mmCIF file of C-alpha atoms in Angstrom:
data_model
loop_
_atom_site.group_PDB
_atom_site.id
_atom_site.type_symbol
_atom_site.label_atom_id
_atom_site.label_comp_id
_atom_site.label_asym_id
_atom_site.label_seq_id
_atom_site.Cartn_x
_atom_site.Cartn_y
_atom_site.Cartn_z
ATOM 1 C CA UNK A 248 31.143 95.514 101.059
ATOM 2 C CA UNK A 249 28.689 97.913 102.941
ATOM 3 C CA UNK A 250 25.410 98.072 101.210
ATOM 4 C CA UNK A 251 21.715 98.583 101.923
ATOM 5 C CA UNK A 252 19.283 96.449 99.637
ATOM 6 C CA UNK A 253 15.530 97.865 99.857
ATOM 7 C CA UNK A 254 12.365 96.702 99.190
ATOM 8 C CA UNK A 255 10.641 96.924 96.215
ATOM 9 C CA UNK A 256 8.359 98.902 94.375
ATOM 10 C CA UNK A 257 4.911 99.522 95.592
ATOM 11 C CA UNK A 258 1.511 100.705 94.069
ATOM 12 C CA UNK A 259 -1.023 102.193 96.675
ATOM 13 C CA UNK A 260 -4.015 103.154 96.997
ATOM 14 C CA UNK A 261 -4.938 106.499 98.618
ATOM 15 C CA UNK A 262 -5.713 106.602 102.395
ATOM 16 C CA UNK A 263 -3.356 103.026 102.802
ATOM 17 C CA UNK A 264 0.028 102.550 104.604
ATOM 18 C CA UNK A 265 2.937 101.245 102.961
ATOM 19 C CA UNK A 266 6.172 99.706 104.913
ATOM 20 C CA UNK A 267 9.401 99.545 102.935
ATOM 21 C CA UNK A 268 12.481 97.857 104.444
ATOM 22 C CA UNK A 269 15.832 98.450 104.230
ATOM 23 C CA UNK A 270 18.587 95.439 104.912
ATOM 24 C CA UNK A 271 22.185 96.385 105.735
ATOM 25 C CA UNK A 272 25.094 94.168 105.234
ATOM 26 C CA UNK A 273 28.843 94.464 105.273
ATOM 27 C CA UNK A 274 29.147 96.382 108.769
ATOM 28 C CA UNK A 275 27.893 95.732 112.602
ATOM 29 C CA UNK A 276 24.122 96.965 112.226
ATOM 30 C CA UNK A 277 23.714 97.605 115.552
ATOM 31 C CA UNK A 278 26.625 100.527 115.564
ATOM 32 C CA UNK A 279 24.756 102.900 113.032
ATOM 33 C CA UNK A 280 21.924 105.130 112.416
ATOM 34 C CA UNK A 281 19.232 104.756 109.339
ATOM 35 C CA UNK A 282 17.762 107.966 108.111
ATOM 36 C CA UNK A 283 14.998 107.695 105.662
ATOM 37 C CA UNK A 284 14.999 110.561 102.974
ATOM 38 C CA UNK A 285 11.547 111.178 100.541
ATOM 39 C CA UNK A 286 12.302 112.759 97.220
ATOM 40 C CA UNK A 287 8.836 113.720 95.125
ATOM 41 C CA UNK A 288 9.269 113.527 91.612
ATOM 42 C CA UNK A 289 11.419 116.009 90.280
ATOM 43 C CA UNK A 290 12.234 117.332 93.861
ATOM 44 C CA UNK A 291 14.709 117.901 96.243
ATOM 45 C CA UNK A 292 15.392 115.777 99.051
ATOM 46 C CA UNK A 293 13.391 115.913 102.018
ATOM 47 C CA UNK A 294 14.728 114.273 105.656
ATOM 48 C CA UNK A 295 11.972 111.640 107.285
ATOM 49 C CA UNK A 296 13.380 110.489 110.416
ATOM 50 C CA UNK A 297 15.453 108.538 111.842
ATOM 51 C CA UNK A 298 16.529 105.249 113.705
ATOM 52 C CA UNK A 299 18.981 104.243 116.409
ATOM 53 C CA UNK A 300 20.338 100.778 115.099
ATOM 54 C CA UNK A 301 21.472 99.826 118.337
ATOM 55 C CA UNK A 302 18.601 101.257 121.317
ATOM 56 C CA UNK A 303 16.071 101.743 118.768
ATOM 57 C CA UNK A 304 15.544 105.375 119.466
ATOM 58 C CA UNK A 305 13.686 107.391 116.549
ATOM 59 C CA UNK A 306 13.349 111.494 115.591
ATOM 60 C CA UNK A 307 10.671 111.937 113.194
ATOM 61 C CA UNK A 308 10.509 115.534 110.250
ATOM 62 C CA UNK A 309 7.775 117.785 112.084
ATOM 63 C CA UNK A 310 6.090 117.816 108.769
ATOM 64 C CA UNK A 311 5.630 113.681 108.895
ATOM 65 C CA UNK A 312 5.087 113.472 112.576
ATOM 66 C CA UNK A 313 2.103 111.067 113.088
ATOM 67 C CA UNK A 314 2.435 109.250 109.777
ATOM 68 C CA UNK A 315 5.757 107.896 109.636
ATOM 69 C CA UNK A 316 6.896 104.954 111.934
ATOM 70 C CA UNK A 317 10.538 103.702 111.686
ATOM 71 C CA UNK A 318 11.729 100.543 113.757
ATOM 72 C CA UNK A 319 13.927 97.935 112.997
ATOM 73 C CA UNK A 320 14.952 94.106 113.699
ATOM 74 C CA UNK A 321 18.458 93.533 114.656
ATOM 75 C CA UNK A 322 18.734 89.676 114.157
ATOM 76 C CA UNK A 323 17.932 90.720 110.441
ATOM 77 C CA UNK A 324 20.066 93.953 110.407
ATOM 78 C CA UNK A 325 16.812 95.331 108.591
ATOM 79 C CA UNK A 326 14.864 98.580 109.227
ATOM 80 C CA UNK A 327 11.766 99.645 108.224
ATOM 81 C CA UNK A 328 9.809 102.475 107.425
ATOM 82 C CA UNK A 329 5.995 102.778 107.596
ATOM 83 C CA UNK A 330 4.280 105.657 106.238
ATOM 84 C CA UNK A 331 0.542 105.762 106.894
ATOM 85 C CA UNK A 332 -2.633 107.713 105.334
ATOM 86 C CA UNK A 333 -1.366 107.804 101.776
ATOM 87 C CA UNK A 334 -2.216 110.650 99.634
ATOM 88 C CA UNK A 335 -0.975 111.130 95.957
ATOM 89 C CA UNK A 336 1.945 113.735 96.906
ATOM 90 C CA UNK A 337 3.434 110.659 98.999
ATOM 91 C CA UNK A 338 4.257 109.244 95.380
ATOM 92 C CA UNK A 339 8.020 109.197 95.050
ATOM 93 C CA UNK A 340 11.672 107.479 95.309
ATOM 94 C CA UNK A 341 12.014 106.510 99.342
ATOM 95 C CA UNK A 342 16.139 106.109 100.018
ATOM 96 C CA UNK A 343 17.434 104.968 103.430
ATOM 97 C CA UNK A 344 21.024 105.914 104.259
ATOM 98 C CA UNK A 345 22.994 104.861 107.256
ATOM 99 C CA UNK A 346 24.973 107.262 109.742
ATOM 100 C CA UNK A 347 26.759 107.510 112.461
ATOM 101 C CA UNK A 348 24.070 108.807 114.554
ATOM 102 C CA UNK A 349 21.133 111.167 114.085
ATOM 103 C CA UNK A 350 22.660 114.139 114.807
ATOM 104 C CA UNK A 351 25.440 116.047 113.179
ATOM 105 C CA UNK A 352 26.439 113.118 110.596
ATOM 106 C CA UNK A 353 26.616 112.282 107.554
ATOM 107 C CA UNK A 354 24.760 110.015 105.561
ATOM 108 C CA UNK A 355 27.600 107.744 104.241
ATOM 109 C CA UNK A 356 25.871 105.198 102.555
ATOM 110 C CA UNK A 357 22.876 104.976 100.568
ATOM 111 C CA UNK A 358 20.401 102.399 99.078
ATOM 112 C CA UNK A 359 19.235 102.769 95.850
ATOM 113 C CA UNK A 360 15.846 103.727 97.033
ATOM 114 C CA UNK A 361 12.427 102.003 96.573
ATOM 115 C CA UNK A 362 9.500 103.735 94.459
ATOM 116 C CA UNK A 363 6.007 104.219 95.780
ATOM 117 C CA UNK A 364 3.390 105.464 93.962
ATOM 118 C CA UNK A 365 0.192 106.406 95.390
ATOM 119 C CA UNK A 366 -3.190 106.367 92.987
ATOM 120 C CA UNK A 367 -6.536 105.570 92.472
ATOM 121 C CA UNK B 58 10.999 125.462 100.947
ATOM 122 C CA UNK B 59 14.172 124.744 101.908
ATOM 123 C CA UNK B 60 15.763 125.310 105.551
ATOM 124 C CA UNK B 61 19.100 125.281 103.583
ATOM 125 C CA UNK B 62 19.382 127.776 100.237
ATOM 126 C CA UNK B 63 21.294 126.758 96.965
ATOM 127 C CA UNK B 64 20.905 128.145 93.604
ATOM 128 C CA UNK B 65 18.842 126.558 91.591
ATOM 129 C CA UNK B 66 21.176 125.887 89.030
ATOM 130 C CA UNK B 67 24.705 126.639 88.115
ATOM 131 C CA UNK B 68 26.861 126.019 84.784
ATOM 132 C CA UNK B 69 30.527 125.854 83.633
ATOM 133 C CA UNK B 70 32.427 125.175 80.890
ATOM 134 C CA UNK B 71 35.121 121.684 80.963
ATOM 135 C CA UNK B 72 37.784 122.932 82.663
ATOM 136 C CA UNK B 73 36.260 125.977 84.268
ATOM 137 C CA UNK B 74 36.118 126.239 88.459
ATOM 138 C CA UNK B 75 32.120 126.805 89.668
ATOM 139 C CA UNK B 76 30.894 127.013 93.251
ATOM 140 C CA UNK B 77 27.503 126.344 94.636
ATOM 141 C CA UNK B 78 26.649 128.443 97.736
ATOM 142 C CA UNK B 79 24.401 126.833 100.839
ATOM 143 C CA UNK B 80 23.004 129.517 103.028
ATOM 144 C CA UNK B 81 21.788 128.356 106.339
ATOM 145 C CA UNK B 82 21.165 130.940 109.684
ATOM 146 C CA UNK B 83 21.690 131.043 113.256
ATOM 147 C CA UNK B 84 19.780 127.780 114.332
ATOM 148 C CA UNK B 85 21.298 125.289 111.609
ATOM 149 C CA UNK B 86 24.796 126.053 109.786
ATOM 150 C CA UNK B 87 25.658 129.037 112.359
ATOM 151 C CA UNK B 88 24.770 127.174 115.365
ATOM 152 C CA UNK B 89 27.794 125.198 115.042
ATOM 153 C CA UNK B 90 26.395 121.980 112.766
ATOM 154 C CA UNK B 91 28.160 120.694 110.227
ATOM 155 C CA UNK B 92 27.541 120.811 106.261
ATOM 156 C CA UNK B 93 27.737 117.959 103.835
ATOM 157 C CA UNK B 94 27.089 117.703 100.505
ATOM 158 C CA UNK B 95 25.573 115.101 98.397
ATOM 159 C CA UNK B 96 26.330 114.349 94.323
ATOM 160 C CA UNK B 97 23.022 112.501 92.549
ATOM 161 C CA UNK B 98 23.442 111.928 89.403
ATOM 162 C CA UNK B 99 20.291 111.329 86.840
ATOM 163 C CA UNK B 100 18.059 108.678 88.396
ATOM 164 C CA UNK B 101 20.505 107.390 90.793
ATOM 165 C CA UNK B 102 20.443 107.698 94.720
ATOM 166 C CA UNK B 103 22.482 110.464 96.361
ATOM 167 C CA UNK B 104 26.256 109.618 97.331
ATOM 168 C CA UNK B 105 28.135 111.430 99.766
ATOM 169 C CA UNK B 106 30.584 113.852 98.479
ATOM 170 C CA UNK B 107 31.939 116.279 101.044
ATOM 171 C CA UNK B 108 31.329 115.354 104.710
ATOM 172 C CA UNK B 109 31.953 117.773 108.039
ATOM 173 C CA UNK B 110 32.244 121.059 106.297
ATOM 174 C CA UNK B 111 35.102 120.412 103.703
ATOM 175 C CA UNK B 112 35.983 116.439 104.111
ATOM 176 C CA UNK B 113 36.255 114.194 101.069
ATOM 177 C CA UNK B 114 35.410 110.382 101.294
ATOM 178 C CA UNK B 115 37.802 108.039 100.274
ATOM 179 C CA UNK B 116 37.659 107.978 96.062
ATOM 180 C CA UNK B 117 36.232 111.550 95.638
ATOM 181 C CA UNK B 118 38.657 113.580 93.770
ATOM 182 C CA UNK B 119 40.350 116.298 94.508
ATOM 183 C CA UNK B 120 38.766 118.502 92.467
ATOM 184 C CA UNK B 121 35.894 118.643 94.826
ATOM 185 C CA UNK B 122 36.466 121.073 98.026
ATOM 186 C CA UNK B 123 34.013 122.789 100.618
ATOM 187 C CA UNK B 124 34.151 125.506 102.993
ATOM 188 C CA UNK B 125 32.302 126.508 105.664
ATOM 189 C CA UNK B 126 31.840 130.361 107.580
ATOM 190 C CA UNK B 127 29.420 131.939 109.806
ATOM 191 C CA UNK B 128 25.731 130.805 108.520
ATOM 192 C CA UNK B 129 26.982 129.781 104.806
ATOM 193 C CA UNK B 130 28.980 126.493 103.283
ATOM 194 C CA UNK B 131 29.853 126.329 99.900
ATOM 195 C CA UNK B 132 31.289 123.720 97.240
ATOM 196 C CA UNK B 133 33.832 124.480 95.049
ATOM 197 C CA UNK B 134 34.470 121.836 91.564
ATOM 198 C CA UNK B 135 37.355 122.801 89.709
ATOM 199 C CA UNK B 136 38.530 120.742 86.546
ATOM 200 C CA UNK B 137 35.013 120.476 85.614
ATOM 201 C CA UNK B 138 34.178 117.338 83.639
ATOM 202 C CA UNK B 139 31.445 116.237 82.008
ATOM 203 C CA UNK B 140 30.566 113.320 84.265
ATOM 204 C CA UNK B 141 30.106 116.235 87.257
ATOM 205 C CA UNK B 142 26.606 117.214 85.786
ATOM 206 C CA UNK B 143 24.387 115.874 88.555
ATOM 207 C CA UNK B 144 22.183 117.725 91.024
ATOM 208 C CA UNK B 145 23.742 118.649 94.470
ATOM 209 C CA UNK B 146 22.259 119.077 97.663
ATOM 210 C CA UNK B 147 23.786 120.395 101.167
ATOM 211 C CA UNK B 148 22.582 118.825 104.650
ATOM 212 C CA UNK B 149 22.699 120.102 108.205
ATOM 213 C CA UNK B 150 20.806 119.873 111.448
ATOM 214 C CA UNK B 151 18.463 122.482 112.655
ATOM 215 C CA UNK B 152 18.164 122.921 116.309
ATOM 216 C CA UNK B 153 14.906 124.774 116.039
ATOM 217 C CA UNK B 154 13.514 121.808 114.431
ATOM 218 C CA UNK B 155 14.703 119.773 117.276
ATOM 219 C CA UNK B 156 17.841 118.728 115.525
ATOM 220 C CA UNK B 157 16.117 117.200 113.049
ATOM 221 C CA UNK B 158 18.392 116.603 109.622
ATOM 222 C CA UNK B 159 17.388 119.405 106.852
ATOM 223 C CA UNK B 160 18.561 119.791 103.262
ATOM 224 C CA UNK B 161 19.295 122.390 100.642
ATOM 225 C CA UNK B 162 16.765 122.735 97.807
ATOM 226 C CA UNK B 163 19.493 120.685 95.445
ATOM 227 C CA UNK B 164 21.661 122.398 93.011
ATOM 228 C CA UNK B 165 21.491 121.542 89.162
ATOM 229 C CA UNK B 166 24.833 121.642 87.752
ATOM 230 C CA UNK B 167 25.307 121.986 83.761
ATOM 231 C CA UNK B 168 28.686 120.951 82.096
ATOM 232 C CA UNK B 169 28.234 123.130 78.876
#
């Protein structure tokens, strides 16, 4: 069946990057999108960016612009997320969630997200 | 806050019919994008509910319907049950953010 298995949990320390991954199986990687999706403890859900499965292409939130780097690897049907310069409102669930493409579609399918929690 | 605007929360009795409005403007839901709507229940990831306006994925029930006019969507839940307590959130695209993917501030819905 068509899942998405992510990383696990991380523990960070202010001012560090963290990189979670996100591995698809059960469909033809390479014909999707992956958006990645923050949600803050307690919060609504807030729209990262997002990847091009097949020519790579990315579209980054305004408000992460210059921290967040998505990219994938298509012989592993995986793709990442790196979000750099940590500070303690980063701390949250991370979800990735494939699509069609990256504009005007739905997010059909979702991991069950990956917890990061930045502290001292 | 939110590009997209829900009410915070909503409630209905088992049984009862309750809606939960998404109001967008001229540069997201009015400029033409579509509206989908996401079901997360308590410490679980989102799951799509209602996709292009007022489509249901295959195993949502009927029940579950959503509309779509001018700068607004909404979701309807009739039959409520107690399993439909969950938090629900709309999604468009903005073009004044470039296109870029935007949700609702998330909807808490209480089965009383």
């Amino acid at each position: 069946q068509v899942q998405l298995v992510q990383s696990g949990a991380e523990v960070k320390m202010p001012g560090a990057s963290v990189k979670v991954s996100c591995k698809a199986s059960g469909y033809s990687f390479s014909n999707y999108a992956i958006h990645w999706v923050r949600q803050a403890p307690g919060q609504r859900l807030e729209w990262m960016g997002w990847i091009d499965a097949g020519n790579g292409n990315t579209k980054y939130s305004q408000k992460f612009q210059g921290r967040v780097t998505i990219t994938r690897d298509t012989s592993a049907s995986t793709a990442h997320m790196e979000l750099s310069s940590l500070r303690s409102e980063d701390t949250g669930v991370f979800y990735c969630a494939r699509a069609l493409g990256g504009y005007n579609y739905h997010m059909d399918v979702w991991g069950k997200g990956t917890t990061v929690t930045v502290s001292s | 806050q939110s590009v997209l605007t829900q009410p915070p929360s909503v409630s209905g009795a088992p049984g009862q019919r309750v809606t939960i409005s998404c109001t967008g403007s001229r540069s997201n839901i009015g400029a033409g994008y579509d509206v989908h709507w996401y079901q997360q229940l308590p410490g679980t990831a989102p799951k799509l509910l209602m996709y292009a306006n007022s489509n249901r994925p295959s195993g949502v029930p009927d029940r579950f319907s959503g509309f779509k006019s001018g700068t607004s969507a909404s979701l309807a839940i009739s039959g409520l049950q107690a399993e439909d307590e969950a938090d629900y959130y709309c999604q468009s695209y903005d073009s004044s953010l470039s296109a870029s993917a935007v949700f609702g501030g998330g909807t808490k819905l209480t089965v009383l």
